[in-house]
Short mmCIF file of C-alpha atoms in Angstrom, two decimals:
data_model
loop_
_atom_site.label_atom_id
_atom_site.label_comp_id
_atom_site.label_asym_id
_atom_site.label_seq_id
_atom_site.Cartn_x
_atom_site.Cartn_y
_atom_site.Cartn_z
CA MET A 1 -24.20 23.58 10.19
CA THR A 2 -21.72 25.08 12.44
CA ALA A 3 -19.59 27.66 10.88
CA PRO A 4 -15.84 27.06 10.77
CA SER A 5 -14.00 28.52 13.96
CA THR A 6 -10.85 30.88 13.13
CA SER A 7 -8.30 32.09 15.37
CA PRO A 8 -5.04 34.33 14.92
CA ASP A 9 -2.98 30.86 14.62
CA ARG A 10 -5.29 29.40 12.15
CA ASN A 11 -4.89 32.43 9.83
CA THR A 12 -1.45 32.07 9.55
CA PRO A 13 -0.86 29.51 7.10
CA TYR A 14 0.84 25.93 7.90
CA ASP A 15 3.81 24.90 5.35
CA LEU A 16 2.23 21.73 5.05
CA VAL A 17 -0.88 20.20 5.77
CA GLY A 18 -1.69 16.35 5.37
CA VAL A 19 -5.10 15.01 4.55
CA GLY A 20 -5.06 11.29 5.58
CA ILE A 21 -2.98 9.72 8.36
CA GLY A 22 -2.40 6.27 7.08
CA PRO A 23 1.79 4.75 6.97
CA PHE A 24 2.61 7.38 4.04
CA ASN A 25 1.54 10.58 5.57
CA LEU A 26 2.61 9.27 9.05
CA SER A 27 5.86 8.52 7.54
CA LEU A 28 6.04 12.22 6.20
CA ALA A 29 4.85 13.78 9.71
CA ALA A 30 7.55 11.67 11.37
CA LEU A 31 10.28 12.98 9.14
CA ALA A 32 9.28 16.36 9.47
CA ASP A 33 8.92 16.25 13.10
CA GLY A 34 11.87 18.70 14.30
CA ALA A 35 12.66 20.00 10.88
CA PRO A 36 13.50 23.87 11.91
CA GLY A 37 11.39 26.53 10.94
CA PHE A 38 8.75 23.92 9.20
CA ARG A 39 5.24 23.76 10.42
CA SER A 40 2.95 20.86 9.49
CA LEU A 41 -0.47 19.57 10.33
CA PHE A 42 -1.98 16.16 9.72
CA LEU A 43 -5.52 15.20 9.55
CA ASP A 44 -7.44 12.06 9.64
CA ALA A 45 -11.12 11.52 10.05
CA LYS A 46 -10.60 8.12 12.09
CA PRO A 47 -10.51 8.23 15.90
CA ALA A 48 -7.21 6.88 16.05
CA PHE A 49 -4.55 5.25 13.82
CA SER A 50 -5.54 1.81 12.27
CA TRP A 51 -4.13 0.04 9.39
CA HIS A 52 -5.87 -2.71 7.55
CA PRO A 53 -7.76 -4.01 10.55
CA GLY A 54 -9.70 -6.57 9.06
CA LEU A 55 -6.44 -8.56 8.15
CA LEU A 56 -4.82 -8.57 11.25
CA MET A 57 -4.72 -12.21 12.17
CA GLU A 58 -2.18 -13.87 14.39
CA GLY A 59 0.62 -15.28 12.29
CA THR A 60 0.60 -13.03 9.49
CA THR A 61 3.47 -10.70 8.46
CA LEU A 62 4.47 -7.75 6.60
CA GLN A 63 6.00 -8.77 3.19
CA VAL A 64 8.90 -6.10 3.96
CA PRO A 65 11.77 -5.95 6.25
CA PHE A 66 11.44 -4.07 9.26
CA LEU A 67 13.67 -1.41 7.97
CA ALA A 68 10.94 -0.46 6.02
CA ASP A 69 9.35 1.48 8.66
CA LEU A 70 8.21 5.12 8.91
CA VAL A 71 11.41 6.71 8.87
CA THR A 72 14.88 4.52 8.52
CA MET A 73 14.99 4.26 4.69
CA ALA A 74 15.47 8.33 4.58
CA ASP A 75 16.72 8.76 8.36
CA PRO A 76 17.89 5.98 10.22
CA THR A 77 19.06 8.39 13.23
CA SER A 78 14.90 9.53 13.71
CA PRO A 79 13.40 8.86 17.20
CA TRP A 80 10.47 7.28 15.27
CA SER A 81 12.27 3.95 14.09
CA TYR A 82 10.94 0.69 14.67
CA LEU A 83 14.12 -0.23 16.66
CA ASN A 84 13.75 2.84 18.84
CA TYR A 85 9.90 1.72 19.31
CA LEU A 86 11.31 -1.59 20.49
CA ARG A 87 13.59 0.21 23.22
CA ALA A 88 10.65 2.41 24.32
CA HIS A 89 8.75 -0.92 24.90
CA ASP A 90 11.59 -3.03 26.21
CA ARG A 91 11.50 -5.41 23.71
CA MET A 92 14.89 -5.10 21.96
CA PHE A 93 16.59 -8.15 23.39
CA LYS A 94 13.17 -10.11 22.74
CA PHE A 95 13.46 -9.17 19.15
CA PHE A 96 16.96 -9.66 18.75
CA PHE A 97 16.57 -13.28 20.00
CA SER A 98 13.50 -14.02 17.41
CA GLU A 99 15.81 -13.26 14.65
CA ARG A 100 12.74 -11.51 12.53
CA PHE A 101 13.40 -9.64 9.46
CA HIS A 102 9.59 -9.45 8.78
CA ILE A 103 7.53 -8.37 11.77
CA PRO A 104 4.14 -9.40 12.55
CA ARG A 105 1.58 -7.29 10.94
CA ARG A 106 -0.10 -6.54 14.38
CA GLU A 107 3.04 -5.13 15.62
CA TYR A 108 3.55 -2.93 12.69
CA ASP A 109 0.15 -1.32 13.23
CA HIS A 110 0.67 -0.85 17.40
CA TYR A 111 4.39 0.63 16.41
CA CYS A 112 2.47 3.29 13.66
CA ARG A 113 0.10 3.71 16.65
CA TRP A 114 2.56 4.42 19.16
CA VAL A 115 4.27 7.02 16.60
CA ALA A 116 1.08 8.65 15.55
CA GLU A 117 -0.17 9.25 19.47
CA ARG A 118 3.25 11.13 20.37
CA LEU A 119 3.32 13.28 17.15
CA PRO A 120 1.87 16.80 17.80
CA SER A 121 1.32 17.28 14.50
CA CYS A 122 -1.34 14.41 13.94
CA ARG A 123 -4.88 15.10 14.53
CA PHE A 124 -7.27 12.69 14.50
CA ASP A 125 -11.29 12.80 14.69
CA ALA A 126 -10.80 15.37 12.14
CA ALA A 127 -12.48 14.62 8.75
CA VAL A 128 -11.64 16.90 5.87
CA THR A 129 -14.60 18.41 4.30
CA ALA A 130 -13.58 20.66 1.80
CA LEU A 131 -10.14 21.66 0.15
CA GLU A 132 -10.18 24.89 -1.52
CA TRP A 133 -7.78 27.44 -3.28
CA ASP A 134 -8.37 31.13 -1.40
CA GLU A 135 -6.92 33.57 -4.07
CA SER A 136 -7.16 36.39 -1.36
CA GLU A 137 -5.18 34.52 1.41
CA ASP A 138 -2.61 32.67 -1.78
CA ALA A 139 -3.12 29.62 0.34
CA PHE A 140 -5.26 26.60 0.12
CA ALA A 141 -8.03 26.64 2.85
CA VAL A 142 -8.69 23.00 4.39
CA THR A 143 -11.85 22.41 6.28
CA TYR A 144 -12.27 19.48 8.77
CA ARG A 145 -15.27 18.43 10.90
CA SER A 146 -15.05 16.66 14.22
CA ALA A 147 -17.37 13.82 14.98
CA ALA A 148 -18.98 16.20 17.38
CA GLY A 149 -19.94 18.90 14.37
CA ALA A 150 -17.14 20.85 15.24
CA GLN A 151 -15.75 22.72 12.03
CA THR A 152 -12.35 24.47 11.41
CA ARG A 153 -10.85 26.05 8.90
CA VAL A 154 -6.84 26.27 8.40
CA LEU A 155 -4.67 27.58 5.92
CA ALA A 156 -1.83 25.63 4.08
CA ARG A 157 1.00 26.82 1.19
CA GLN A 158 1.08 23.02 0.38
CA VAL A 159 -1.22 20.25 0.74
CA VAL A 160 -0.36 16.31 0.47
CA LEU A 161 -3.18 13.97 -0.04
CA GLY A 162 -2.34 10.33 1.53
CA VAL A 163 -5.99 9.26 2.10
CA GLY A 164 -4.99 5.86 0.81
CA THR A 165 -7.13 3.51 -1.40
CA ASN A 166 -10.48 1.77 -1.53
CA PRO A 167 -11.40 -1.60 -1.61
CA VAL A 168 -11.96 -3.08 -5.03
CA VAL A 169 -14.95 -5.67 -5.81
CA PRO A 170 -15.42 -7.36 -8.79
CA GLU A 171 -18.75 -5.88 -10.87
CA PRO A 172 -20.74 -9.05 -10.48
CA LEU A 173 -20.27 -9.04 -6.72
CA ARG A 174 -21.45 -5.41 -6.13
CA PRO A 175 -25.26 -5.60 -6.07
CA LEU A 176 -24.56 -8.37 -3.51
CA LEU A 177 -22.79 -5.85 -0.96
CA THR A 178 -25.81 -4.74 0.76
CA ASP A 179 -26.68 -4.95 4.64
CA ALA A 180 -28.93 -8.41 3.72
CA HIS A 181 -25.61 -10.05 2.66
CA ALA A 182 -23.55 -8.37 5.29
CA GLY A 183 -20.99 -10.87 6.68
CA ARG A 184 -21.65 -13.68 3.73
CA VAL A 185 -20.27 -11.18 0.83
CA LEU A 186 -17.44 -8.55 1.54
CA HIS A 187 -14.14 -7.50 0.72
CA SER A 188 -11.39 -8.85 2.83
CA ALA A 189 -10.61 -5.60 4.27
CA ASP A 190 -13.58 -6.72 6.41
CA TYR A 191 -12.53 -10.24 6.96
CA ARG A 192 -11.54 -10.10 10.60
CA THR A 193 -14.93 -8.46 11.60
CA HIS A 194 -16.95 -11.39 10.22
CA ARG A 195 -14.05 -14.12 10.83
CA ALA A 196 -16.01 -16.06 13.37
CA ARG A 197 -19.13 -16.30 11.34
CA LEU A 198 -17.28 -17.43 8.15
CA ALA A 199 -15.49 -20.14 10.32
CA VAL A 200 -18.81 -22.05 10.59
CA ALA A 201 -20.09 -21.58 7.17
CA ASP A 202 -20.44 -24.56 4.97
CA ASP A 203 -18.52 -23.48 2.22
CA VAL A 204 -16.72 -19.90 1.54
CA THR A 205 -15.29 -18.97 -1.56
CA VAL A 206 -12.24 -16.64 -1.52
CA ILE A 207 -11.33 -14.57 -4.95
CA GLY A 208 -8.16 -13.01 -5.49
CA ALA A 209 -4.61 -14.42 -5.85
CA GLY A 210 -2.49 -11.95 -3.56
CA GLN A 211 -1.46 -11.99 -0.32
CA SER A 212 -4.66 -11.33 1.39
CA GLY A 213 -6.50 -13.74 -0.55
CA ALA A 214 -3.93 -16.39 0.49
CA GLU A 215 -3.93 -15.45 4.14
CA VAL A 216 -7.89 -15.51 4.17
CA ALA A 217 -7.73 -19.05 2.71
CA LEU A 218 -5.36 -20.55 5.14
CA ASP A 219 -6.99 -18.87 7.82
CA LEU A 220 -10.18 -20.74 6.62
CA LEU A 221 -8.11 -23.84 6.36
CA ARG A 222 -6.98 -23.81 9.60
CA ASN A 223 -10.36 -23.68 11.12
CA GLN A 224 -10.99 -27.25 9.74
CA ASP A 225 -9.83 -30.20 12.26
CA GLY A 226 -6.55 -31.88 11.86
CA GLU A 227 -8.76 -34.50 9.29
CA GLY A 228 -10.19 -31.56 7.43
CA ASN A 229 -13.05 -31.86 9.27
CA GLY A 230 -15.57 -28.93 10.64
CA GLY A 231 -14.87 -25.64 9.47
CA PRO A 232 -15.96 -24.61 5.72
CA TYR A 233 -15.11 -25.94 2.47
CA VAL A 234 -12.62 -23.44 1.12
CA ARG A 235 -12.41 -22.77 -2.37
CA TRP A 236 -10.04 -20.06 -3.86
CA LEU A 237 -10.27 -18.48 -7.08
CA ALA A 238 -7.99 -16.49 -9.29
CA ARG A 239 -7.84 -14.54 -12.15
CA THR A 240 -4.03 -15.06 -12.66
CA THR A 241 -2.45 -18.02 -14.49
CA ALA A 242 -1.25 -19.43 -11.18
CA PHE A 243 -0.95 -19.13 -7.31
CA ALA A 244 2.42 -17.44 -7.98
CA PRO A 245 4.73 -16.45 -5.28
CA MET A 246 5.83 -12.74 -4.89
CA GLU A 247 8.91 -11.90 -6.88
CA TYR A 248 11.66 -11.79 -4.25
CA SER A 249 14.88 -12.12 -5.20
CA LYS A 250 17.66 -9.41 -4.33
CA ILE A 251 17.82 -8.38 -8.11
CA GLY A 252 14.00 -8.28 -8.76
CA LEU A 253 13.52 -6.35 -5.57
CA GLU A 254 15.44 -3.50 -7.17
CA HIS A 255 12.18 -2.56 -9.09
CA PHE A 256 11.54 -0.78 -5.44
CA THR A 257 14.25 1.67 -5.89
CA PRO A 258 14.22 5.47 -6.76
CA ASP A 259 16.55 4.26 -10.00
CA TYR A 260 13.43 2.17 -11.23
CA ILE A 261 11.04 5.06 -10.40
CA ARG A 262 12.94 7.85 -12.59
CA TYR A 263 13.16 4.96 -15.38
CA PHE A 264 9.43 4.38 -15.28
CA ARG A 265 8.74 8.10 -15.57
CA GLY A 266 10.68 8.32 -18.56
CA LEU A 267 8.91 5.97 -20.63
CA PRO A 268 5.72 6.47 -22.89
CA GLU A 269 2.25 6.17 -21.29
CA ALA A 270 1.20 3.11 -23.09
CA THR A 271 4.63 1.25 -22.43
CA ARG A 272 3.89 2.26 -18.45
CA GLU A 273 0.56 0.58 -18.54
CA ARG A 274 1.46 -2.57 -20.20
CA LEU A 275 4.69 -3.02 -17.49
CA THR A 276 2.37 -2.35 -14.95
CA ALA A 277 -0.02 -5.20 -15.59
CA GLU A 278 2.80 -7.60 -16.76
CA GLN A 279 4.39 -7.04 -13.56
CA TRP A 280 1.71 -8.18 -11.45
CA GLN A 281 4.24 -10.42 -9.38
CA LEU A 282 6.26 -7.77 -8.08
CA TYR A 283 3.30 -6.31 -6.21
CA LYS A 284 0.48 -9.03 -6.33
CA GLY A 285 2.02 -12.35 -5.56
CA VAL A 286 2.08 -14.29 -2.29
CA SER A 287 4.77 -14.67 0.09
CA GLU A 288 6.30 -18.41 -0.60
CA GLU A 289 5.90 -19.04 2.95
CA THR A 290 2.41 -18.64 2.77
CA LEU A 291 1.65 -20.59 -0.03
CA GLY A 292 3.69 -23.29 1.24
CA GLU A 293 1.69 -23.15 4.67
CA ILE A 294 -1.45 -23.89 2.62
CA TYR A 295 -0.04 -26.55 0.90
CA ASP A 296 0.78 -28.05 3.78
CA GLU A 297 -2.57 -27.72 5.66
CA MET A 298 -4.07 -29.83 2.44
CA TYR A 299 -1.53 -32.09 2.39
CA GLU A 300 -1.87 -33.35 6.23
CA ARG A 301 -5.69 -34.03 5.21
CA THR A 302 -4.75 -36.55 3.00
CA ILE A 303 -2.88 -38.52 5.86
CA GLY A 304 -4.85 -42.00 6.09
CA GLY A 305 -6.55 -41.83 2.78
CA GLY A 306 -8.39 -38.34 3.06
CA GLU A 307 -8.88 -35.38 0.84
CA PRO A 308 -8.67 -31.96 1.59
CA ARG A 309 -12.06 -29.90 1.74
CA ALA A 310 -10.56 -27.53 -0.46
CA ALA A 311 -10.18 -26.41 -4.14
CA LEU A 312 -7.64 -24.12 -5.89
CA HIS A 313 -8.98 -22.53 -9.31
CA PRO A 314 -6.29 -20.29 -11.15
CA ALA A 315 -7.08 -18.61 -14.38
CA VAL A 316 -10.65 -18.20 -13.40
CA GLU A 317 -13.20 -15.11 -13.20
CA VAL A 318 -16.39 -14.72 -12.05
CA VAL A 319 -18.77 -13.33 -14.71
CA ALA A 320 -22.27 -13.36 -12.49
CA ALA A 321 -23.33 -13.68 -9.26
CA GLU A 322 -26.88 -14.27 -7.61
CA THR A 323 -28.71 -15.64 -4.66
CA ASP A 324 -29.38 -19.43 -4.40
CA GLY A 325 -31.54 -20.20 -1.40
CA ASP A 326 -29.38 -19.43 1.60
CA GLY A 327 -26.18 -19.03 -0.36
CA TYR A 328 -24.92 -17.90 -3.71
CA ARG A 329 -24.34 -19.22 -7.19
CA LEU A 330 -21.33 -17.72 -8.93
CA THR A 331 -20.97 -18.09 -13.13
CA CYS A 332 -17.24 -18.62 -13.58
CA ARG A 333 -15.51 -18.72 -16.60
CA SER A 334 -11.73 -20.52 -17.10
CA ARG A 335 -10.03 -17.57 -19.20
CA GLN A 336 -7.63 -20.22 -20.97
CA GLN A 337 -10.40 -22.81 -21.78
CA ASP A 338 -13.15 -20.26 -22.45
CA GLU A 339 -15.63 -22.36 -20.75
CA LEU A 340 -18.16 -21.67 -18.15
CA PHE A 341 -19.20 -23.43 -15.03
CA GLU A 342 -21.23 -22.97 -11.62
CA ILE A 343 -20.08 -22.86 -8.24
CA HIS A 344 -22.57 -22.61 -5.25
CA THR A 345 -21.22 -21.15 -2.02
CA SER A 346 -22.23 -20.17 1.33
CA ALA A 347 -20.15 -17.24 1.71
CA VAL A 348 -17.61 -14.72 -0.76
CA VAL A 349 -14.57 -12.99 0.57
CA SER A 350 -13.45 -10.71 -2.25
CA ALA A 351 -9.47 -10.37 -1.79
CA THR A 352 -9.23 -8.39 -5.08
CA GLY A 353 -7.36 -5.43 -3.88
CA TYR A 354 -7.43 -1.69 -3.51
CA ALA A 355 -7.62 1.31 -5.93
CA ALA A 356 -7.11 4.87 -5.67
CA SER A 357 -10.03 7.15 -6.04
CA ARG A 358 -11.03 10.90 -5.98
CA PRO A 359 -11.79 11.89 -2.51
CA ALA A 360 -15.34 13.67 -2.14
CA PHE A 361 -13.53 17.14 -0.63
CA LEU A 362 -11.24 17.69 -3.78
CA GLU A 363 -14.51 18.25 -5.56
CA THR A 364 -14.54 21.90 -4.46
CA MET A 365 -11.47 22.30 -6.33
CA ALA A 366 -11.61 19.78 -8.83
CA ASP A 367 -11.54 22.35 -12.17
CA LEU A 368 -8.20 23.56 -10.81
CA VAL A 369 -6.45 19.94 -11.32
CA ASP A 370 -5.24 19.06 -14.48
CA TRP A 371 -6.15 15.48 -14.75
CA ASP A 372 -5.23 13.16 -17.84
CA ASP A 373 -7.19 11.75 -20.14
CA LYS A 374 -8.42 9.00 -17.73
CA GLY A 375 -8.93 11.01 -14.71
CA ARG A 376 -6.14 10.62 -12.86
CA TYR A 377 -3.45 13.00 -11.13
CA GLN A 378 -0.57 13.95 -13.15
CA VAL A 379 2.45 13.65 -10.73
CA ASP A 380 6.19 14.88 -11.43
CA GLY A 381 9.32 13.57 -10.12
CA ASP A 382 8.67 15.31 -6.93
CA TYR A 383 5.15 13.93 -6.36
CA ARG A 384 3.65 17.26 -7.24
CA VAL A 385 0.19 17.25 -8.75
CA ALA A 386 -0.49 19.42 -11.78
CA LEU A 387 -2.47 22.36 -11.30
CA ASP A 388 -4.10 25.16 -13.05
CA SER A 389 -1.82 28.35 -13.35
CA ARG A 390 -3.96 30.55 -11.28
CA VAL A 391 -2.92 28.08 -8.07
CA SER A 392 0.65 29.22 -6.62
CA GLY A 393 0.29 26.66 -3.64
CA THR A 394 1.33 22.83 -4.52
CA LEU A 395 -0.62 19.75 -4.10
CA TYR A 396 1.30 16.33 -3.62
CA VAL A 397 -0.11 13.02 -3.54
CA GLN A 398 1.02 9.59 -2.05
CA ASN A 399 0.15 6.28 -3.24
CA ALA A 400 -2.38 7.37 -6.19
CA GLU A 401 0.86 7.62 -8.77
CA MET A 402 1.08 3.82 -10.04
CA HIS A 403 0.55 5.13 -13.24
CA THR A 404 3.28 7.47 -13.35
CA HIS A 405 6.11 6.16 -11.03
CA GLY A 406 5.56 2.43 -11.20
CA VAL A 407 4.70 -0.65 -9.28
CA GLY A 408 6.43 0.77 -6.01
CA ALA A 409 3.72 3.40 -5.63
CA PRO A 410 1.74 1.23 -2.76
CA ASP A 411 5.00 -0.66 -1.60
CA LEU A 412 6.17 0.39 2.07
CA THR A 413 9.85 0.10 0.75
CA LEU A 414 9.66 3.24 -0.58
CA GLY A 415 7.76 5.00 1.76
CA ALA A 416 10.25 6.83 3.56
CA TRP A 417 12.30 7.67 0.28
CA ARG A 418 9.01 9.44 -1.10
CA ALA A 419 8.14 11.36 2.09
CA ALA A 420 11.85 12.60 2.31
CA THR A 421 11.50 13.59 -1.15
CA ILE A 422 8.16 15.41 -0.65
CA LEU A 423 9.72 17.18 2.59
CA ASN A 424 12.16 18.31 0.77
CA ALA A 425 10.50 19.71 -2.00
CA ALA A 426 7.98 21.19 0.50
CA ALA A 427 10.80 22.80 2.85
CA GLY A 428 12.26 24.06 -0.51
CA ARG A 429 15.90 22.76 0.89
CA THR A 430 17.41 19.02 1.26
CA LEU A 431 16.62 18.17 4.57
CA LEU A 432 17.12 14.66 4.14
CA PRO A 433 19.72 14.00 1.35
CA SER A 434 19.48 10.64 -0.90
CA ALA A 435 22.08 9.10 -2.79
CA PRO A 436 21.92 9.72 -6.51
CA ARG A 437 22.09 5.53 -7.34
CA GLN A 438 20.60 2.90 -5.26
CA ALA A 439 20.23 -0.20 -7.68
CA TYR A 440 22.76 -2.22 -9.32
CA THR A 441 20.91 -2.83 -12.32
CA THR A 442 20.96 -0.22 -14.81
CA PHE A 443 17.20 0.01 -16.35
CA GLY A 444 16.99 1.36 -19.95
CA ALA A 445 20.00 2.25 -22.13
CA PRO A 446 22.83 3.43 -19.88
CA GLN A 447 23.13 7.47 -19.37
CA GLU A 448 27.15 7.23 -18.89
CA PRO A 449 29.61 7.15 -21.51
CA ALA A 450 30.92 3.77 -22.98
CA PRO A 451 33.63 2.21 -21.43
CA VAL A 452 36.78 2.43 -23.52
CA PRO A 453 37.39 -1.08 -25.09
CA ALA A 454 39.97 -3.25 -23.68
CA GLN A 455 43.34 -3.43 -25.20
CA ALA A 456 44.00 -6.47 -27.82
CA PRO A 457 45.78 -9.08 -26.71
CA ASP A 458 48.36 -8.92 -29.24
CA ALA A 459 48.95 -5.05 -29.24
CA VAL A 460 52.34 -3.73 -27.97
CA PRO A 461 51.84 -2.20 -24.69
CA ALA A 462 52.85 1.49 -24.29
CA PRO A 463 56.17 1.52 -21.92
CA ALA A 464 55.38 2.61 -18.47
CA GLU A 465 56.31 5.70 -17.38
CA ILE A 466 59.22 5.33 -14.77
CA PRO A 467 58.76 7.55 -11.63
CA ARG A 468 61.41 10.20 -11.05
#
């Protein structure tokens, strides 16, 4: 193994080192760019920025408005805004006339790559292999390795983890996630890679009632011809009680404000756990437009007396899975009837979401992190992770705090605001101010004094003072 290289510059601690360059840490890098006297570095193992490449199908859009870009919700004057991206690509009038509020996913990915390639603080082909607390330097030591094997060690007074989340697959399917079943049993994160093969399969089962599951089901349906022939039979399963639209009312969206985060953080842990499960439609529902397109595809198949080659099964979970000839046999349970039934399918796409996990490089200082009783980070209002008192530096985390901050943790809407919160804390001063209240909704008991009761109708009003 090559020894980590050092230099005088690397021996001077950075103010902040970010590990992982997804949208959230990229937002922080963009907001920190140009901050006076603030030195930062962001590292990622990938050769270039890439955002959910397995789901970048034509026609798919973000579920949040374009204003939820990397910077605008915290600093609309930033040169790294989506609107400035359009200007740089001579597409401002085209965007204006398209009257889009929700932009294509492929364009969001291209916008983020445009930012990442131009920020001097972003370094790709840099896989972090160790994070340690160096008491002699009173700083974190971050070691990263290039694809060629060269190792580099840098120091940082503060570190922010933005390593993203990992695909989650139901336990019965996990034994089938091997090379022998590649392209036939997969997570939706890899859908685009195997899209052509799935398009000619006899029967494909999609599991998961969120936006990813809906988009995969819709894409497979569109591989059938106008009469429903050709392409695979499409089966869509979901544990939820319905294929439900995402909550998108103006007042409902106020759950994605700093106001709700502050309220949620003050609740007992048991209440937070219950609320997160109950609020699945806030972050796991499907856009109403996508649900409508799926319905319309199936309706087209009934013209002239036909039937759609598709089936939708809500309130169903997979309890067992095994190979069955050239395909698979899934044992399913109706959650409401508590009845078992079997499905035979050629391929399975598990669109069952993502979850935060502990990165391997953190094991070198795992004993210095104050984990909660479920092995999760304990995160304060400025996104600091609780650490042992021996550590004088600060560790922050992004998108691994749903249990402490609520359903907005993975949502792009709050990305720039959270990045600005971390930047202000890391800089030790307010670089990007935020209004104290952003929502009309009062979450929880009012904290202000109660309003003075209105005067009774029959009360004699006090005489008005005559101005002199």
